[in-house]
Amino acid sequence: MTVGAIAGLIAALAALLLVGFLARPLLKLARVLEEVRLVVRDFGHSLVPIMSELRGTVTAANSEIEKVGLITEDASRVTANASTVARSAAELATLFSATVGGPLVKTAAFSYGIRSAMVKRRKHGVR
């Protein structure tokens, strides 16, 4: 055996040892990657029903939000109508007071005057 053959043999053994040392971590890495692949596949299978359920939930939430919007609009209309009714009632009270109030005061004053006159006539004995 020559020096070159011995050097080649040593280099081959060193390469074999290097491959042996690197093979173990590479095999472990391969197992880890396989587990990751399985987890991703399972996640993908379970994600489809979750997304379907989420779509249904979002659709139901949107429907409820639309209903709340309609209720809010109706409440706004009722408030506007109540305001109009209150304003109309105030105007009617003002109109009634202006129309009937003056003659009513005059009638009350007239009837008070007649009663006073009747009381005075009775005191003085005039019938």
PDB file of C-alpha atoms in Angstrom:
ATOM      1  CA  MET A   1       0.000   0.000   0.000  1.00  0.00           C
ATOM      2  CA  THR A   2       1.300   3.272  -0.988  1.00  0.00           C
ATOM      3  CA  VAL A   3       0.964   6.516   0.839  1.00  0.00           C
ATOM      4  CA  GLY A   4      -1.591   7.698  -1.702  1.00  0.00           C
ATOM      5  CA  ALA A   5      -3.713   4.589  -1.182  1.00  0.00           C
ATOM      6  CA  ILE A   6      -3.567   5.016   2.582  1.00  0.00           C
ATOM      7  CA  ALA A   7      -4.513   8.693   2.238  1.00  0.00           C
ATOM      8  CA  GLY A   8      -7.402   7.716  -0.036  1.00  0.00           C
ATOM      9  CA  LEU A   9      -8.519   5.085   2.436  1.00  0.00           C
ATOM     10  CA  ILE A  10      -8.393   7.615   5.297  1.00  0.00           C
ATOM     11  CA  ALA A  11     -10.336  10.123   3.198  1.00  0.00           C
ATOM     12  CA  ALA A  12     -12.942   7.465   2.376  1.00  0.00           C
ATOM     13  CA  LEU A  13     -13.297   6.546   6.065  1.00  0.00           C
ATOM     14  CA  ALA A  14     -13.600  10.244   6.987  1.00  0.00           C
ATOM     15  CA  ALA A  15     -16.291  10.691   4.342  1.00  0.00           C
ATOM     16  CA  LEU A  16     -18.062   7.574   5.621  1.00  0.00           C
ATOM     17  CA  LEU A  17     -17.966   8.891   9.212  1.00  0.00           C
ATOM     18  CA  LEU A  18     -19.216  12.299   8.049  1.00  0.00           C
ATOM     19  CA  VAL A  19     -22.114  10.691   6.201  1.00  0.00           C
ATOM     20  CA  GLY A  20     -22.848   8.539   9.256  1.00  0.00           C
ATOM     21  CA  PHE A  21     -22.912  11.559  11.574  1.00  0.00           C
ATOM     22  CA  LEU A  22     -25.063  13.566   9.167  1.00  0.00           C
ATOM     23  CA  ALA A  23     -27.428  10.699   8.369  1.00  0.00           C
ATOM     24  CA  ARG A  24     -28.933  10.559  11.858  1.00  0.00           C
ATOM     25  CA  PRO A  25     -29.959  14.282  12.025  1.00  0.00           C
ATOM     26  CA  LEU A  26     -31.177  14.095   8.431  1.00  0.00           C
ATOM     27  CA  LEU A  27     -33.364  11.081   9.252  1.00  0.00           C
ATOM     28  CA  LYS A  28     -34.748  12.891  12.310  1.00  0.00           C
ATOM     29  CA  LEU A  29     -35.416  15.955  10.150  1.00  0.00           C
ATOM     30  CA  ALA A  30     -37.208  13.737   7.626  1.00  0.00           C
ATOM     31  CA  ARG A  31     -39.451  12.346  10.410  1.00  0.00           C
ATOM     32  CA  VAL A  32     -40.181  15.870  11.678  1.00  0.00           C
ATOM     33  CA  LEU A  33     -41.075  17.030   8.176  1.00  0.00           C
ATOM     34  CA  GLU A  34     -43.352  14.003   7.748  1.00  0.00           C
ATOM     35  CA  GLU A  35     -45.134  14.873  11.007  1.00  0.00           C
ATOM     36  CA  VAL A  36     -45.486  18.485   9.870  1.00  0.00           C
ATOM     37  CA  ARG A  37     -46.955  17.256   6.580  1.00  0.00           C
ATOM     38  CA  LEU A  38     -49.504  15.116   8.459  1.00  0.00           C
ATOM     39  CA  VAL A  39     -50.436  17.974  10.792  1.00  0.00           C
ATOM     40  CA  VAL A  40     -50.922  20.331   7.842  1.00  0.00           C
ATOM     41  CA  ARG A  41     -53.065  17.732   6.066  1.00  0.00           C
ATOM     42  CA  ASP A  42     -55.224  17.187   9.175  1.00  0.00           C
ATOM     43  CA  PHE A  43     -55.475  20.933   9.675  1.00  0.00           C
ATOM     44  CA  GLY A  44     -56.638  21.311   6.087  1.00  0.00           C
ATOM     45  CA  HIS A  45     -59.298  18.621   6.572  1.00  0.00           C
ATOM     46  CA  SER A  46     -60.592  20.191   9.776  1.00  0.00           C
ATOM     47  CA  LEU A  47     -60.380  23.715   8.381  1.00  0.00           C
ATOM     48  CA  VAL A  48     -63.010  23.089   5.693  1.00  0.00           C
ATOM     49  CA  PRO A  49     -65.884  22.446   8.156  1.00  0.00           C
ATOM     50  CA  ILE A  50     -64.749  25.343  10.321  1.00  0.00           C
ATOM     51  CA  MET A  51     -64.800  27.692   7.336  1.00  0.00           C
ATOM     52  CA  SER A  52     -68.241  26.406   6.294  1.00  0.00           C
ATOM     53  CA  GLU A  53     -69.569  26.994   9.802  1.00  0.00           C
ATOM     54  CA  LEU A  54     -67.941  30.413   9.880  1.00  0.00           C
ATOM     55  CA  ARG A  55     -69.609  31.318   6.589  1.00  0.00           C
ATOM     56  CA  GLY A  56     -72.996  30.331   8.045  1.00  0.00           C
ATOM     57  CA  THR A  57     -72.320  32.318  11.198  1.00  0.00           C
ATOM     58  CA  VAL A  58     -71.345  35.415   9.224  1.00  0.00           C
ATOM     59  CA  THR A  59     -74.460  35.074   7.056  1.00  0.00           C
ATOM     60  CA  ALA A  60     -76.671  34.786  10.142  1.00  0.00           C
ATOM     61  CA  ALA A  61     -74.926  37.761  11.769  1.00  0.00           C
ATOM     62  CA  ASN A  62     -75.450  39.858   8.636  1.00  0.00           C
ATOM     63  CA  SER A  63     -79.135  38.905   8.632  1.00  0.00           C
ATOM     64  CA  GLU A  64     -79.502  39.961  12.265  1.00  0.00           C
ATOM     65  CA  ILE A  65     -77.664  43.224  11.584  1.00  0.00           C
ATOM     66  CA  GLU A  66     -80.103  43.963   8.751  1.00  0.00           C
ATOM     67  CA  LYS A  67     -83.016  43.313  11.132  1.00  0.00           C
ATOM     68  CA  VAL A  68     -81.502  45.658  13.708  1.00  0.00           C
ATOM     69  CA  GLY A  69     -81.132  48.264  10.963  1.00  0.00           C
ATOM     70  CA  LEU A  70     -84.819  47.921  10.072  1.00  0.00           C
ATOM     71  CA  ILE A  71     -85.825  48.191  13.727  1.00  0.00           C
ATOM     72  CA  THR A  72     -83.686  51.309  14.090  1.00  0.00           C
ATOM     73  CA  GLU A  73     -85.284  52.873  11.011  1.00  0.00           C
ATOM     74  CA  ASP A  74     -88.777  52.052  12.335  1.00  0.00           C
ATOM     75  CA  ALA A  75     -87.922  53.532  15.726  1.00  0.00           C
ATOM     76  CA  SER A  76     -86.686  56.664  13.993  1.00  0.00           C
ATOM     77  CA  ARG A  77     -89.948  56.943  12.053  1.00  0.00           C
ATOM     78  CA  VAL A  78     -92.009  56.414  15.226  1.00  0.00           C
ATOM     79  CA  THR A  79     -89.991  59.101  17.000  1.00  0.00           C
ATOM     80  CA  ALA A  80     -90.526  61.506  14.114  1.00  0.00           C
ATOM     81  CA  ASN A  81     -94.270  60.768  14.112  1.00  0.00           C
ATOM     82  CA  ALA A  82     -94.485  61.210  17.892  1.00  0.00           C
ATOM     83  CA  SER A  83     -92.729  64.552  17.556  1.00  0.00           C
ATOM     84  CA  THR A  84     -95.212  65.608  14.873  1.00  0.00           C
ATOM     85  CA  VAL A  85     -98.152  64.525  17.051  1.00  0.00           C
ATOM     86  CA  ALA A  86     -96.771  66.424  20.051  1.00  0.00           C
ATOM     87  CA  ARG A  87     -96.252  69.542  17.938  1.00  0.00           C
ATOM     88  CA  SER A  88     -99.784  69.239  16.511  1.00  0.00           C
ATOM     89  CA  ALA A  89    -101.239  68.800  20.014  1.00  0.00           C
ATOM     90  CA  ALA A  90     -99.408  71.905  21.204  1.00  0.00           C
ATOM     91  CA  GLU A  91    -100.698  73.879  18.221  1.00  0.00           C
ATOM     92  CA  LEU A  92    -104.227  72.579  18.854  1.00  0.00           C
ATOM     93  CA  ALA A  93    -104.027  73.603  22.511  1.00  0.00           C
ATOM     94  CA  THR A  94    -102.833  77.062  21.486  1.00  0.00           C
ATOM     95  CA  LEU A  95    -105.617  77.344  18.916  1.00  0.00           C
ATOM     96  CA  PHE A  96    -108.233  76.161  21.430  1.00  0.00           C
ATOM     97  CA  SER A  97    -106.959  78.622  24.007  1.00  0.00           C
ATOM     98  CA  ALA A  98    -107.030  81.480  21.518  1.00  0.00           C
ATOM     99  CA  THR A  99    -110.426  80.567  20.077  1.00  0.00           C
ATOM    100  CA  VAL A 100    -112.370  79.482  23.131  1.00  0.00           C
ATOM    101  CA  GLY A 101    -110.322  81.101  25.883  1.00  0.00           C
ATOM    102  CA  GLY A 102    -111.389  84.704  25.241  1.00  0.00           C
ATOM    103  CA  PRO A 103    -115.144  84.030  25.027  1.00  0.00           C
ATOM    104  CA  LEU A 104    -114.906  81.595  27.949  1.00  0.00           C
ATOM    105  CA  VAL A 105    -113.342  84.285  30.129  1.00  0.00           C
ATOM    106  CA  LYS A 106    -116.023  86.736  29.039  1.00  0.00           C
ATOM    107  CA  THR A 107    -118.755  84.194  29.800  1.00  0.00           C
ATOM    108  CA  ALA A 108    -117.260  83.490  33.225  1.00  0.00           C
ATOM    109  CA  ALA A 109    -117.060  87.206  33.965  1.00  0.00           C
ATOM    110  CA  PHE A 110    -120.660  87.703  32.798  1.00  0.00           C
ATOM    111  CA  SER A 111    -121.964  84.820  34.927  1.00  0.00           C
ATOM    112  CA  TYR A 112    -120.002  86.132  37.935  1.00  0.00           C
ATOM    113  CA  GLY A 113    -121.570  89.527  37.415  1.00  0.00           C
ATOM    114  CA  ILE A 114    -125.074  88.038  37.247  1.00  0.00           C
ATOM    115  CA  ARG A 115    -124.466  85.990  40.403  1.00  0.00           C
ATOM    116  CA  SER A 116    -123.156  89.029  42.223  1.00  0.00           C
ATOM    117  CA  ALA A 117    -126.185  91.042  41.163  1.00  0.00           C
ATOM    118  CA  MET A 118    -128.547  88.261  42.284  1.00  0.00           C
ATOM    119  CA  VAL A 119    -126.835  88.032  45.672  1.00  0.00           C
ATOM    120  CA  LYS A 120    -127.109  91.811  46.145  1.00  0.00           C
ATOM    121  CA  ARG A 121    -130.785  91.785  45.151  1.00  0.00           C
ATOM    122  CA  ARG A 122    -131.542  89.049  47.643  1.00  0.00           C
ATOM    123  CA  LYS A 123    -129.773  90.955  50.406  1.00  0.00           C
ATOM    124  CA  HIS A 124    -131.863  94.001  49.731  1.00  0.00           C
ATOM    125  CA  GLY A 125    -135.056  91.986  49.503  1.00  0.00           C
ATOM    126  CA  VAL A 126    -135.734  92.454  45.823  1.00  0.00           C
ATOM    127  CA  ARG A 127    -136.899  89.405  44.005  1.00  0.00           C
TER     128      ARG A 127
END
